[in-house]
C-alpha positions as a Markdown table, in Angstrom:
| # | Residue | x | y | z |
|---|---|---|---|---|
| 1 | Met | 29.3 | 43.8 | -59.2 |
| 2 | Pro | 26.6 | 41.3 | -60.0 |
| 3 | Gln | 28.7 | 38.4 | -58.9 |
| 4 | Leu | 29.4 | 40.1 | -55.5 |
| 5 | Leu | 25.6 | 40.6 | -55.3 |
| 6 | Leu | 25.1 | 37.0 | -56.0 |
| 7 | Leu | 27.6 | 36.0 | -53.3 |
| 8 | Val | 25.8 | 38.1 | -50.8 |
| 9 | Ile | 22.4 | 36.6 | -51.4 |
| 10 | Thr | 23.7 | 33.3 | -51.3 |
| 11 | Leu | 25.5 | 33.7 | -48.1 |
| 12 | Phe | 22.3 | 35.2 | -46.5 |
| 13 | Ser | 20.1 | 32.3 | -47.7 |
| 14 | Leu | 22.6 | 29.7 | -46.0 |
| 15 | Ser | 22.6 | 31.8 | -42.8 |
| 16 | Gln | 18.7 | 31.5 | -42.7 |
| 17 | Ile | 18.8 | 27.7 | -43.3 |
| 18 | Ser | 21.2 | 27.1 | -40.6 |
| 19 | Ser | 19.3 | 29.3 | -38.2 |
| 20 | Arg | 16.1 | 27.3 | -38.9 |
| 21 | Asp | 18.0 | 24.2 | -38.2 |
| 22 | Leu | 19.3 | 25.3 | -34.9 |
| 23 | Val | 15.8 | 26.2 | -33.8 |
| 24 | Lys | 14.4 | 22.8 | -34.7 |
| 25 | Thr | 17.2 | 21.1 | -33.0 |
| 26 | Ala | 16.4 | 23.1 | -29.8 |
| 27 | Glu | 12.8 | 22.2 | -29.6 |
| 28 | Pro | 12.0 | 20.1 | -26.8 |
| 29 | Thr | 10.9 | 16.5 | -27.6 |
| 30 | Thr | 7.6 | 15.3 | -26.0 |
| 31 | Lys | 8.2 | 12.6 | -23.4 |
| 32 | Val | 5.8 | 9.8 | -23.0 |
| 33 | Val | 5.1 | 9.1 | -19.3 |
| 34 | Glu | 3.8 | 5.7 | -18.4 |
| 35 | Pro | 1.2 | 6.0 | -15.6 |
| 36 | Ser | 2.2 | 5.1 | -12.2 |
| 37 | Ala | 0.7 | 2.4 | -10.3 |
| 38 | Asn | 0.4 | 4.9 | -7.5 |
| 39 | Val | -2.2 | 6.7 | -9.2 |
| 40 | Leu | -4.5 | 3.9 | -10.0 |
| 41 | Met | -6.7 | 4.6 | -7.2 |
| 42 | Ser | -10.3 | 3.8 | -6.6 |
| 43 | Lys | -12.9 | 6.5 | -7.6 |
| 44 | Pro | -15.2 | 7.9 | -5.1 |
| 45 | Ile | -17.6 | 5.1 | -3.9 |
| 46 | Glu | -20.5 | 6.6 | -5.7 |
| 47 | Gln | -18.7 | 6.5 | -8.9 |
| 48 | Arg | -17.3 | 2.9 | -8.6 |
| 49 | Pro | -18.8 | 0.0 | -10.4 |
| 50 | Pro | -19.8 | -2.4 | -7.8 |
| 51 | Leu | -17.8 | -5.4 | -7.0 |
| 52 | Ser | -18.6 | -8.5 | -8.7 |
| 53 | Leu | -19.6 | -10.8 | -5.6 |
| 54 | Pro | -18.7 | -13.1 | -4.5 |
| 55 | Leu | -15.1 | -12.8 | -4.9 |
| 56 | Asp | -12.9 | -15.6 | -5.9 |
| 57 | Gln | -10.4 | -16.5 | -3.2 |
| 58 | Pro | -10.3 | -12.7 | -2.0 |
| 59 | Arg | -6.9 | -11.6 | -0.6 |
| 60 | Ile | -5.3 | -8.2 | 0.6 |
| 61 | Val | -2.0 | -7.0 | -0.2 |
| 62 | Val | -0.6 | -3.8 | 1.3 |
| 63 | Lys | 2.3 | -1.9 | -0.2 |
| 64 | Lys | 3.6 | 0.3 | 2.7 |
| 65 | Thr | 5.9 | 2.5 | 0.4 |
| 66 | Ala | 3.2 | 3.1 | -2.0 |
| 67 | Arg | 0.6 | 3.6 | 0.8 |
| 68 | Arg | -1.8 | 1.4 | -1.1 |
| 69 | Leu | -4.1 | -1.5 | -0.1 |
| 70 | Leu | -4.8 | -3.9 | -3.0 |
| 71 | Leu | -7.9 | -6.2 | -3.1 |
| 72 | Tyr | -7.6 | -9.2 | -5.3 |
| 73 | Ser | -10.3 | -11.6 | -6.6 |
| 74 | Gly | -8.2 | -14.6 | -7.5 |
| 75 | Lys | -5.3 | -13.1 | -9.7 |
| 76 | Lys | -7.4 | -10.0 | -10.8 |
| 77 | Leu | -7.0 | -6.7 | -9.0 |
| 78 | Val | -10.4 | -5.2 | -8.2 |
| 79 | Arg | -9.9 | -2.3 | -5.8 |
| 80 | Thr | -6.9 | -0.2 | -4.8 |
| 81 | Tyr | -7.3 | 2.0 | -1.8 |
| 82 | Arg | -5.1 | 4.7 | -0.2 |
| 83 | Val | -3.9 | 4.0 | 3.4 |
| 84 | Gly | -2.1 | 5.6 | 6.3 |
| 85 | Leu | 0.5 | 3.7 | 8.2 |
| 86 | Gly | 2.1 | 3.9 | 11.7 |
| 87 | Leu | 3.8 | 6.9 | 13.0 |
| 88 | Ser | 7.0 | 5.3 | 12.3 |
| 89 | Pro | 6.3 | 3.6 | 8.9 |
| 90 | Val | 9.7 | 2.3 | 7.7 |
| 91 | Gly | 10.8 | -1.1 | 8.8 |
| 92 | Asp | 9.0 | -4.1 | 10.2 |
| 93 | Lys | 7.3 | -4.1 | 13.7 |
| 94 | Val | 9.7 | -5.4 | 16.4 |
| 95 | Arg | 8.2 | -4.6 | 19.8 |
| 96 | Glu | 5.4 | -2.8 | 21.6 |
| 97 | Gly | 5.3 | 0.9 | 21.2 |
| 98 | Asp | 7.6 | 1.2 | 18.1 |
| 99 | Arg | 4.6 | 2.5 | 16.2 |
| 100 | Arg | 5.6 | 0.5 | 13.1 |
| 101 | Thr | 3.1 | -1.3 | 10.9 |
| 102 | Pro | 4.4 | -5.0 | 10.7 |
| 103 | Glu | 5.3 | -6.8 | 7.5 |
| 104 | Gly | 4.7 | -10.2 | 6.4 |
| 105 | Asp | 1.9 | -12.8 | 5.9 |
| 106 | Phe | -1.2 | -12.6 | 8.1 |
| 107 | Tyr | -4.9 | -13.6 | 8.3 |
| 108 | Ile | -7.9 | -11.9 | 9.6 |
| 109 | Phe | -8.9 | -13.4 | 12.8 |
| 110 | Thr | -12.0 | -11.1 | 13.6 |
| 111 | Lys | -14.4 | -8.5 | 12.1 |
| 112 | Asn | -15.3 | -5.6 | 14.4 |
| 113 | Ser | -18.5 | -3.7 | 13.4 |
| 114 | Lys | -18.4 | -1.5 | 16.6 |
| 115 | Ser | -14.7 | -0.5 | 16.3 |
| 116 | Ala | -13.6 | 3.1 | 17.9 |
| 117 | Phe | -12.1 | 3.6 | 14.5 |
| 118 | Tyr | -15.5 | 2.9 | 12.6 |
| 119 | Leu | -14.9 | -0.7 | 11.2 |
| 120 | Ser | -11.9 | -2.8 | 11.8 |
| 121 | Leu | -10.3 | -6.2 | 10.6 |
| 122 | Gly | -7.9 | -7.7 | 13.1 |
| 123 | Leu | -4.6 | -9.0 | 11.9 |
| 124 | Ser | -2.9 | -12.1 | 13.1 |
| 125 | Tyr | 0.3 | -10.2 | 14.6 |
| 126 | Pro | 2.7 | -11.5 | 15.8 |
| 127 | Asn | 3.1 | -14.1 | 13.0 |
| 128 | Ala | 5.7 | -17.0 | 13.3 |
| 129 | Ala | 8.6 | -14.8 | 12.0 |
| 130 | His | 7.9 | -12.2 | 14.5 |
| 131 | Ala | 7.6 | -14.9 | 17.3 |
| 132 | Gln | 10.9 | -16.7 | 16.2 |
| 133 | Arg | 12.8 | -13.2 | 16.2 |
| 134 | Gly | 11.3 | -12.2 | 19.4 |
| 135 | Leu | 12.3 | -15.5 | 21.2 |
| 136 | Arg | 15.9 | -15.3 | 19.5 |
| 137 | Asp | 16.2 | -11.7 | 20.8 |
| 138 | Gly | 15.1 | -12.5 | 24.1 |
| 139 | Leu | 11.6 | -10.4 | 24.0 |
| 140 | Ile | 9.4 | -13.3 | 24.7 |
| 141 | Thr | 9.8 | -16.5 | 26.6 |
| 142 | Lys | 9.7 | -20.0 | 25.3 |
| 143 | Val | 6.2 | -20.4 | 26.8 |
| 144 | Gln | 4.9 | -17.1 | 25.1 |
| 145 | Tyr | 6.5 | -18.3 | 21.9 |
| 146 | Asp | 4.8 | -21.6 | 22.0 |
| 147 | Glu | 1.4 | -19.8 | 22.8 |
| 148 | Ile | 1.7 | -17.6 | 19.6 |
| 149 | Met | 2.5 | -20.7 | 17.6 |
| 150 | Arg | -0.6 | -22.7 | 18.8 |
| 151 | Ala | -2.7 | -19.8 | 18.1 |
| 152 | Leu | -1.4 | -19.4 | 14.5 |
| 153 | Gln | -1.7 | -23.2 | 13.9 |
| 154 | Ala | -5.4 | -23.1 | 14.7 |
| 155 | Lys | -6.0 | -19.7 | 12.8 |
| 156 | Arg | -6.9 | -18.0 | 16.2 |
| 157 | Arg | -6.0 | -14.7 | 17.5 |
| 158 | Pro | -2.4 | -14.7 | 18.7 |
| 159 | Pro | -1.5 | -13.4 | 22.2 |
| 160 | Gln | -1.6 | -9.5 | 22.0 |
| 161 | Asn | 0.0 | -8.7 | 25.5 |
| 162 | Thr | 3.7 | -9.9 | 25.0 |
| 163 | Ala | 6.5 | -7.4 | 24.3 |
| 164 | Leu | 6.1 | -7.9 | 20.6 |
| 165 | Gly | 3.0 | -5.7 | 20.9 |
| 166 | Gly | -0.4 | -6.4 | 19.3 |
| 167 | Asp | -3.9 | -4.9 | 18.4 |
| 168 | Ile | -2.8 | -4.4 | 14.7 |
| 169 | Tyr | -6.0 | -3.7 | 12.6 |
| 170 | Ile | -7.1 | -2.5 | 9.2 |
| 171 | His | -9.7 | 0.2 | 10.2 |
| 172 | Gly | -11.2 | 3.4 | 9.1 |
| 173 | Asn | -10.9 | 7.1 | 10.3 |
| 174 | Gly | -8.7 | 8.3 | 7.4 |
| 175 | Ala | -5.8 | 7.6 | 5.2 |
| 176 | Gln | -4.4 | 11.1 | 4.4 |
| 177 | Ser | -1.2 | 10.6 | 6.8 |
| 178 | Asp | 0.7 | 8.0 | 8.8 |
| 179 | Trp | -1.0 | 8.6 | 12.2 |
| 180 | Thr | -1.7 | 5.0 | 13.8 |
| 181 | Trp | 0.3 | 3.1 | 16.3 |
| 182 | Gly | 1.0 | 0.4 | 13.7 |
| 183 | Cys | -2.5 | -0.2 | 12.1 |
| 184 | Val | -3.4 | 0.4 | 8.3 |
| 185 | Ala | -6.0 | 3.0 | 8.2 |
| 186 | Leu | -8.3 | 3.7 | 5.2 |
| 187 | Glu | -11.1 | 6.3 | 4.5 |
| 188 | Asn | -14.4 | 5.3 | 6.2 |
| 189 | Glu | -16.3 | 4.7 | 2.7 |
| 190 | Asp | -13.3 | 2.5 | 1.8 |
| 191 | Ile | -13.2 | 0.2 | 4.9 |
| 192 | Arg | -16.9 | 0.0 | 4.7 |
| 193 | Glu | -16.7 | -1.6 | 1.3 |
| 194 | Leu | -13.6 | -3.7 | 2.3 |
| 195 | Phe | -15.2 | -4.8 | 5.4 |
| 196 | Glu | -18.5 | -6.1 | 3.5 |
| 197 | Val | -16.2 | -8.6 | 1.4 |
| 198 | Ala | -13.6 | -9.4 | 4.0 |
| 199 | Lys | -14.0 | -12.9 | 5.8 |
| 200 | Val | -12.3 | -14.1 | 8.9 |
| 201 | Gly | -9.4 | -16.3 | 7.5 |
| 202 | Met | -8.7 | -14.0 | 4.6 |
| 203 | Thr | -5.0 | -13.7 | 3.8 |
| 204 | Val | -3.3 | -10.4 | 4.3 |
| 205 | Thr | 0.2 | -9.8 | 3.0 |
| 206 | Ile | 2.0 | -6.5 | 4.1 |
| 207 | Glu | 5.0 | -5.7 | 2.0 |
| 208 | Pro | 7.7 | -3.0 | 2.8 |
């Protein structure tokens, strides 16, 4: 009888250990999540440290998929702004009225402090790649192509009235949705800060 009692106690103890092990195995592990670049946003303007001016060879990079505009001073990222895009945001701009935000390398050809969209920076669309594609596809003539190329070489405003479209700006009036006809839209406080440091001739790259 004592041996039977000892056996029962031993079996009960083993079952308790097994249960604890199972519970421990079932506990979820804590997953470390790296912060996404998409959440590295500028704080409200009153909470931001002032930009260290003058910027060193400032340039702008727009990442369409992330809906972000990055401002660089040399190789250093100094600001990240949320942006809205054209009503048809996917893909490169091809023609007038397609409502796409163009992709590629551009420069700022003008600063407009009296824009209908608060403040605006004019972009040199169409660039050489758009002009070459447009000529190949029969959207523009050789004369129009040559006019575009001459303007780009002189860092002037390219012709805006061809079938390729034009009037592509970085401007204000809100960045919470894709609502423009191909422009890059920021919140007014953000375009105001960007407008102050942007210069005519400044490089702007728009990535998919």
